[in-house]
Tab-separated table of C-alpha atoms in Angstrom:
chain	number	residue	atom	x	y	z
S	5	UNK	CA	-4.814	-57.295	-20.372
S	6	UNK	CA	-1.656	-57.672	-18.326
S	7	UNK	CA	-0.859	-54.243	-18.345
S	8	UNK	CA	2.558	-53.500	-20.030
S	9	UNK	CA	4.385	-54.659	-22.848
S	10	UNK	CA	7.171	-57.333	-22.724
S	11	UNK	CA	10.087	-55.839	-24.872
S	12	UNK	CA	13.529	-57.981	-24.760
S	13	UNK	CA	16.529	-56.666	-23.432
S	14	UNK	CA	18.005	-56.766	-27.122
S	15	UNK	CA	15.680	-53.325	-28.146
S	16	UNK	CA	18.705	-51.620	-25.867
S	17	UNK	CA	21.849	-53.690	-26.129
S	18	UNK	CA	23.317	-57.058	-27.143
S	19	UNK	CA	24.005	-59.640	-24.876
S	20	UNK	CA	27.255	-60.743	-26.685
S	21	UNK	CA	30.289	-58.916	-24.235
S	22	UNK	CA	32.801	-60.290	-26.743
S	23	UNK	CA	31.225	-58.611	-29.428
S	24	UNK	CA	29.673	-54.776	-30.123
S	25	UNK	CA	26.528	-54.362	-28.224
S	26	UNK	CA	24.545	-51.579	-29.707
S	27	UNK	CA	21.329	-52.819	-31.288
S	28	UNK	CA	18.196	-51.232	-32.520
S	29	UNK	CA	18.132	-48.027	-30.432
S	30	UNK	CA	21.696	-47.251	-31.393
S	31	UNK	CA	20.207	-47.301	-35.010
S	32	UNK	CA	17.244	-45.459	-34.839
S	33	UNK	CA	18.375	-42.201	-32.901
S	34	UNK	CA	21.136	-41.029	-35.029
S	35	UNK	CA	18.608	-41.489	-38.067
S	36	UNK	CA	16.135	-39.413	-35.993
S	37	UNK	CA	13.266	-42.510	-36.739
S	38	UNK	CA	11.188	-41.318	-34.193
S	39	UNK	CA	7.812	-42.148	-35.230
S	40	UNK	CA	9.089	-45.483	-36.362
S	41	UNK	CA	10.025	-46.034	-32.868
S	42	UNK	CA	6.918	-45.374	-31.546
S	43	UNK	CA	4.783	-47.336	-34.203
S	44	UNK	CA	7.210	-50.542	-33.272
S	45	UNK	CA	6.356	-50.001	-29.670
S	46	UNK	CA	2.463	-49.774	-30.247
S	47	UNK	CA	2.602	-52.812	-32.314
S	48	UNK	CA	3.891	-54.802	-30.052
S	49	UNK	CA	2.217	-53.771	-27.271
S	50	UNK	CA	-1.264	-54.459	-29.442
S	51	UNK	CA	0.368	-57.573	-30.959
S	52	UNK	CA	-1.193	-60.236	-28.452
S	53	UNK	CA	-4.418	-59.223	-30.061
S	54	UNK	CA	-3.764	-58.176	-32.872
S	55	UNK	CA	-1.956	-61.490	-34.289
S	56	UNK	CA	-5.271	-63.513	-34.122
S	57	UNK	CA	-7.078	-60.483	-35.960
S	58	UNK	CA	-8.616	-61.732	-39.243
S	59	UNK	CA	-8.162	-58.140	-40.988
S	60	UNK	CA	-5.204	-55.549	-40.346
S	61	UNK	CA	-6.351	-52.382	-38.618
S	62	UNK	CA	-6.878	-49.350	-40.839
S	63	UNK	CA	-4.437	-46.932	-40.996
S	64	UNK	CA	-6.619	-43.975	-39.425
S	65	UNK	CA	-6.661	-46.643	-36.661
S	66	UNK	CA	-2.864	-46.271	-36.275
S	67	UNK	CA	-3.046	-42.836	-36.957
S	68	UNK	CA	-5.500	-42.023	-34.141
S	69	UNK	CA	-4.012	-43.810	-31.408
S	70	UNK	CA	-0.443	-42.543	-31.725
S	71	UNK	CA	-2.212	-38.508	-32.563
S	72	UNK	CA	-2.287	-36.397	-28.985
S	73	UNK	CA	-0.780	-32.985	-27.617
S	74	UNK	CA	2.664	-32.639	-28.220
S	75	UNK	CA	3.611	-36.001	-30.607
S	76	UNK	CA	5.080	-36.279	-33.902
S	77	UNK	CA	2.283	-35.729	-36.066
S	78	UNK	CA	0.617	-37.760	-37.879
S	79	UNK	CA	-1.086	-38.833	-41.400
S	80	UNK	CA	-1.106	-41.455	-44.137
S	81	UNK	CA	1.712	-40.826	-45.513
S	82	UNK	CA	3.733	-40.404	-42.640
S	83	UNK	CA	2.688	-43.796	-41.232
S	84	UNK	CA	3.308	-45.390	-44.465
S	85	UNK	CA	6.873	-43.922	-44.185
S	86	UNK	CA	7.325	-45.283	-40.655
S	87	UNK	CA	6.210	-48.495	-41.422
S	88	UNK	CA	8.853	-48.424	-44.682
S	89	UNK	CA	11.375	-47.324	-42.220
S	90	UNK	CA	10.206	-50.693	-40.101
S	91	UNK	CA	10.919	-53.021	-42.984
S	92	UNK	CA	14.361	-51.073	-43.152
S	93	UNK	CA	15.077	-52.155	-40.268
S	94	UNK	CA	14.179	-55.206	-40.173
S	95	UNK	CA	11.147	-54.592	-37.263
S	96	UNK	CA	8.401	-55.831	-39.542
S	97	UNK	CA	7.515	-57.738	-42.356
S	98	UNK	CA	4.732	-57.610	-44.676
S	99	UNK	CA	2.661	-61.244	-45.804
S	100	UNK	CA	0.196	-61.104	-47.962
S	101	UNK	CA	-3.047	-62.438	-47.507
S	102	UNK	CA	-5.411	-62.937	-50.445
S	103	UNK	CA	-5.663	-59.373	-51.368
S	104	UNK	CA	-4.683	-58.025	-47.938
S	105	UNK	CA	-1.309	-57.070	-46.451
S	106	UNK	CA	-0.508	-58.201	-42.777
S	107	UNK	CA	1.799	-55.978	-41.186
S	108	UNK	CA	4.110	-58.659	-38.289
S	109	UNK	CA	6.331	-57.574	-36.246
S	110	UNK	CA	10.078	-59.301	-36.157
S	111	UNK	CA	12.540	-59.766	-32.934
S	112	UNK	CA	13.600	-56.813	-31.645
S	113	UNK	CA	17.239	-56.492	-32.562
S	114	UNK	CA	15.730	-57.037	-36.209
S	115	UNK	CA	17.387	-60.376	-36.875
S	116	UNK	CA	14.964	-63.083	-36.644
S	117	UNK	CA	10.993	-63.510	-36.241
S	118	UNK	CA	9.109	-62.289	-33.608
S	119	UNK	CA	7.960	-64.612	-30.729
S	120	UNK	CA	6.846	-63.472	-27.578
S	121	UNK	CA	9.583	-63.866	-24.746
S	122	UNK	CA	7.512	-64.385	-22.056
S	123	UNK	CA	8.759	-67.528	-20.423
S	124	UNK	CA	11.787	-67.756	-21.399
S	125	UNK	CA	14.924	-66.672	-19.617
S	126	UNK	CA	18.161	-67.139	-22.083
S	127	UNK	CA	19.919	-63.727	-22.579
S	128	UNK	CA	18.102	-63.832	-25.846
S	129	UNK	CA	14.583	-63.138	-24.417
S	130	UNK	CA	15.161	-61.620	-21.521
S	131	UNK	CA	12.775	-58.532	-21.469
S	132	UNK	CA	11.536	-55.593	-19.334
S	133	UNK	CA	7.763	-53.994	-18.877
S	134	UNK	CA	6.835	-50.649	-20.398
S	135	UNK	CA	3.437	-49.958	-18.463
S	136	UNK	CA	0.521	-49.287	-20.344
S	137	UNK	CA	0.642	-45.719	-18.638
S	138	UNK	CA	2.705	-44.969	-21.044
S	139	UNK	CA	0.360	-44.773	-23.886
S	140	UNK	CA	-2.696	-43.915	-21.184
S	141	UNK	CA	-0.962	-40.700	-19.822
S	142	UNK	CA	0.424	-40.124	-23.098
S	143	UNK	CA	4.241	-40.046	-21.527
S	144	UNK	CA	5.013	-40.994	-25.432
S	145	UNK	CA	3.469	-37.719	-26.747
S	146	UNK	CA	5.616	-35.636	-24.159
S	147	UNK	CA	8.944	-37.329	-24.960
S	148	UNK	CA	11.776	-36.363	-27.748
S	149	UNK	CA	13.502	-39.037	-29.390
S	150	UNK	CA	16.747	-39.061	-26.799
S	151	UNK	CA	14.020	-39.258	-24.002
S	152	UNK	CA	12.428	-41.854	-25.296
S	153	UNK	CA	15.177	-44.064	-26.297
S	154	UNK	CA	16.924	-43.143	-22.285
S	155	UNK	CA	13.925	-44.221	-20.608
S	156	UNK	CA	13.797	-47.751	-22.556
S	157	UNK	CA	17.109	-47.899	-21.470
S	158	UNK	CA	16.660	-47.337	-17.819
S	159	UNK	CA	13.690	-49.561	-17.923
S	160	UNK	CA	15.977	-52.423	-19.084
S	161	UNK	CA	18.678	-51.695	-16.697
S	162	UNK	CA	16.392	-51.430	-14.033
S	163	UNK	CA	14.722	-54.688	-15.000
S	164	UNK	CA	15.891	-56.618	-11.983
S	165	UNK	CA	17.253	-54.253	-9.794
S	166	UNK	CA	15.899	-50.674	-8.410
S	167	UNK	CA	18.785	-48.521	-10.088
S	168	UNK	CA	21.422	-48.373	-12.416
S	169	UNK	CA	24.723	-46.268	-12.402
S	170	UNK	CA	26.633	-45.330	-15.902
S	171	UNK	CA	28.459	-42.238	-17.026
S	172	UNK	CA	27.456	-40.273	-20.543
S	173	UNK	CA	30.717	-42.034	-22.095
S	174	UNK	CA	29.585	-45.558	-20.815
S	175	UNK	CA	26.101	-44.676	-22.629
S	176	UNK	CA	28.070	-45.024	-25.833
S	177	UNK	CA	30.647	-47.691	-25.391
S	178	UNK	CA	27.449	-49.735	-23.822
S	179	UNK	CA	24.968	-48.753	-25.783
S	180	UNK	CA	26.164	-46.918	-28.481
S	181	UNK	CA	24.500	-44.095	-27.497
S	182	UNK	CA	26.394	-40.590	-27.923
S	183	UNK	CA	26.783	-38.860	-24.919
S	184	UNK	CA	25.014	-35.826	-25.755
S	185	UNK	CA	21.987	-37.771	-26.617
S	186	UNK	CA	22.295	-39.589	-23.671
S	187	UNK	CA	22.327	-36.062	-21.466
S	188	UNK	CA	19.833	-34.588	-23.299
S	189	UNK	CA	17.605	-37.440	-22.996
S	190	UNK	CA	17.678	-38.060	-18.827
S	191	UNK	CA	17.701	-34.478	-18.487
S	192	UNK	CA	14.675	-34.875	-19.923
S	193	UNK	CA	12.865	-37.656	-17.673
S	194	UNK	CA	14.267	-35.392	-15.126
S	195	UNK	CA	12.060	-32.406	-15.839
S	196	UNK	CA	9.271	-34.680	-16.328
S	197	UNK	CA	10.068	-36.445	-13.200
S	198	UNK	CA	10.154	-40.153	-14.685
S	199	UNK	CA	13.891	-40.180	-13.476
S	200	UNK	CA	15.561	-39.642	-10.277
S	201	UNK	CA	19.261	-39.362	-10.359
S	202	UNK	CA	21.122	-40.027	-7.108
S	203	UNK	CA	24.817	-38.799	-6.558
S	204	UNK	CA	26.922	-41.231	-4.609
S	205	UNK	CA	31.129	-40.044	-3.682
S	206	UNK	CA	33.070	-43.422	-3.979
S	207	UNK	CA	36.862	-43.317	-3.567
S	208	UNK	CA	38.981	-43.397	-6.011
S	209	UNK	CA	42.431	-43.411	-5.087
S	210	UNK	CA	44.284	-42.460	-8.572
S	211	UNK	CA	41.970	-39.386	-8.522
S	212	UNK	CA	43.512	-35.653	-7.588
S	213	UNK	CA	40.618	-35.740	-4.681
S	214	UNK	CA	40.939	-39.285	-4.029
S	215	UNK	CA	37.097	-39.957	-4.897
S	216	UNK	CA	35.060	-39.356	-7.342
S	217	UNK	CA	31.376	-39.292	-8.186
S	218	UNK	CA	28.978	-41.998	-9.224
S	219	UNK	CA	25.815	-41.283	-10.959
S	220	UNK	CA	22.590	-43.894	-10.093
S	221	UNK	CA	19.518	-43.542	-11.846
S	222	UNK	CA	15.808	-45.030	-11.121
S	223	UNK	CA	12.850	-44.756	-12.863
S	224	UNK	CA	9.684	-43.278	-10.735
S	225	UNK	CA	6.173	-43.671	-10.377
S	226	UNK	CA	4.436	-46.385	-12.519
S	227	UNK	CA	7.945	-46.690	-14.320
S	228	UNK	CA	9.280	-47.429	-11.390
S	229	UNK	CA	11.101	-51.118	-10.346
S	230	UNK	CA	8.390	-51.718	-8.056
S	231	UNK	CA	5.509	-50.783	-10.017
S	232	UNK	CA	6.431	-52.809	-12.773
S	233	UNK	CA	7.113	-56.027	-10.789
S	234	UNK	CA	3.817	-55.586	-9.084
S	235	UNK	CA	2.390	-55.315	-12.580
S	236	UNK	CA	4.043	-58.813	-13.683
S	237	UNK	CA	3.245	-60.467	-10.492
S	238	UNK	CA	-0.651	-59.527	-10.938
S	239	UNK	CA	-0.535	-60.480	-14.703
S	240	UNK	CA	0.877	-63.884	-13.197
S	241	UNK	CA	-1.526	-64.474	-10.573
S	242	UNK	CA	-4.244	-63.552	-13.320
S	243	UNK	CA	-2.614	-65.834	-15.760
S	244	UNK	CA	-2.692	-68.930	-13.311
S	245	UNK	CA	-6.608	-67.796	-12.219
S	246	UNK	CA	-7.299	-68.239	-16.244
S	247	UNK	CA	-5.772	-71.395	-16.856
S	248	UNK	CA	-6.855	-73.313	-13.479
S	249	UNK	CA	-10.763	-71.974	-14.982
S	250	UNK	CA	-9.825	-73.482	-18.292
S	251	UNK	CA	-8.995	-76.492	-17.076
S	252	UNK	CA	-12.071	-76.541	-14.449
S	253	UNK	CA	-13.949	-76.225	-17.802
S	254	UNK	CA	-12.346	-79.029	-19.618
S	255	UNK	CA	-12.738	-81.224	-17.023
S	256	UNK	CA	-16.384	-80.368	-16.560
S	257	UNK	CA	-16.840	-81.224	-20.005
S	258	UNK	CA	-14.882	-84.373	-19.790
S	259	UNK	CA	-17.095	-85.875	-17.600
S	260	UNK	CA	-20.389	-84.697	-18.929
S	261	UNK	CA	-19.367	-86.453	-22.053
């Protein structure tokens, strides 16, 4: 209903500086996990529903809503090989109910249980929108795994802020993210025009030219900074709509009994 998903800032890095800061997309690219990836993502984006559903969903369920043009493909035994690949990484966990087996999601660095972040603002739950357009243009059908994994990372780095400068080497002493990946990948959004890259001369004075070049990148469209804080500001205003009816209701009840 509010039109994206909240994913913390820990997906992408760590928020420890004196420690190493690659977390869960470090781990899944070199292991080429893409469908696991994008089964995570789904699930949490269907999780604020899904978590008061009495039954799981089926797994054609799953299986149709991550099948289009041009994505991994799909079938039972490939999603029950993603979702192993979850519980490898410590994404999900499995309860069982009666004779039923719940799939939950866990944080997203893997480490503890999942809560949703929304309202909180330690460096712990800090977390960045992925707009449902994603999964309603099907932008997750078109992308590679390096393309996917650059664009969360863009999105996080642009979380606050319109764009975001960093070099291929920073990508993997920040992220943990090799360099060629990291090309590959925004070369990528490029082409698909979900990135713009702006090149900015700075001086640098222990350079043979005395400058050199700084790359800044921004996410466009319904990706974009903007978009995505209109897109939390209407799911607030919608939020605080709800909950002043809810407690019109209450009240009205109150004093009819």
């Amino acid at each position: 209903a509010r039109g994206y998903t909240q994913l913390r800032h820990i997906l992408v890095q760590l928020p420890d500086r004196g420690a190493p800061r690659a977390s869960t997309l470090a781990r899944v690219l070199p292991e080429r996990k893409h469908r696991a990836l994008l089964l995570y993502l789904l699930l949490l984006t269907c999780w604020p529903w899904l978590a008061d559903r009495r039954k799981p969903l089926q797994a054609d369920v799953w299986i149709r809503a991550l099948t289009a043009a041009g994505a991994p493909t799909w079938s039972a035994s490939t999603l029950s090989r993603a979702w192993a690949d979850l519980v490898d990484l410590g994404l999900v966990s499995k309860e069982r109910e009666h004779r039923l087996v719940r799939t939950v999601p866990r944080r997203e660095d893997g480490q503890a249980d999942y809560e949703v972040p929304g309202g909180r603002r330690d460096r712990w739950n800090m977390y960045f929108a992925l707009p449902d357009a994603f999964w309603t243009d099907e932008l997750f059908a078109k992308l590679s795994l390096p393309g996917l994994v650059m664009l969360l990372l863009v999105a996080k780095e642009t979380n606050g802020k319109p764009e975001v400068w960093f070099t291929y080497e920073s990508a993997e002493e920040w992220y943990g993210i090799k360099q060629k990946s990291a090309q590959n990948g925004l070369k990528e959004l490029e082409k698909l025009g979900i990135v713009h890259r702006r090149r900015q001369v700075v001086k640098a004075p222990l350079s043979p030219t005395g400058s050199t070049v700084r790359m800044w990148y921004s996410l466009t469209g319904p990706y974009g900074y903007e978009s995505r804080v209109a897109l939390q500001q209407r799911a607030t205003k919608e939020r605080r709509k709800r909950l002043k009816r809810e407690r019109a209701v209450a009240l009205e009840g109150g004093g009819q009994a």
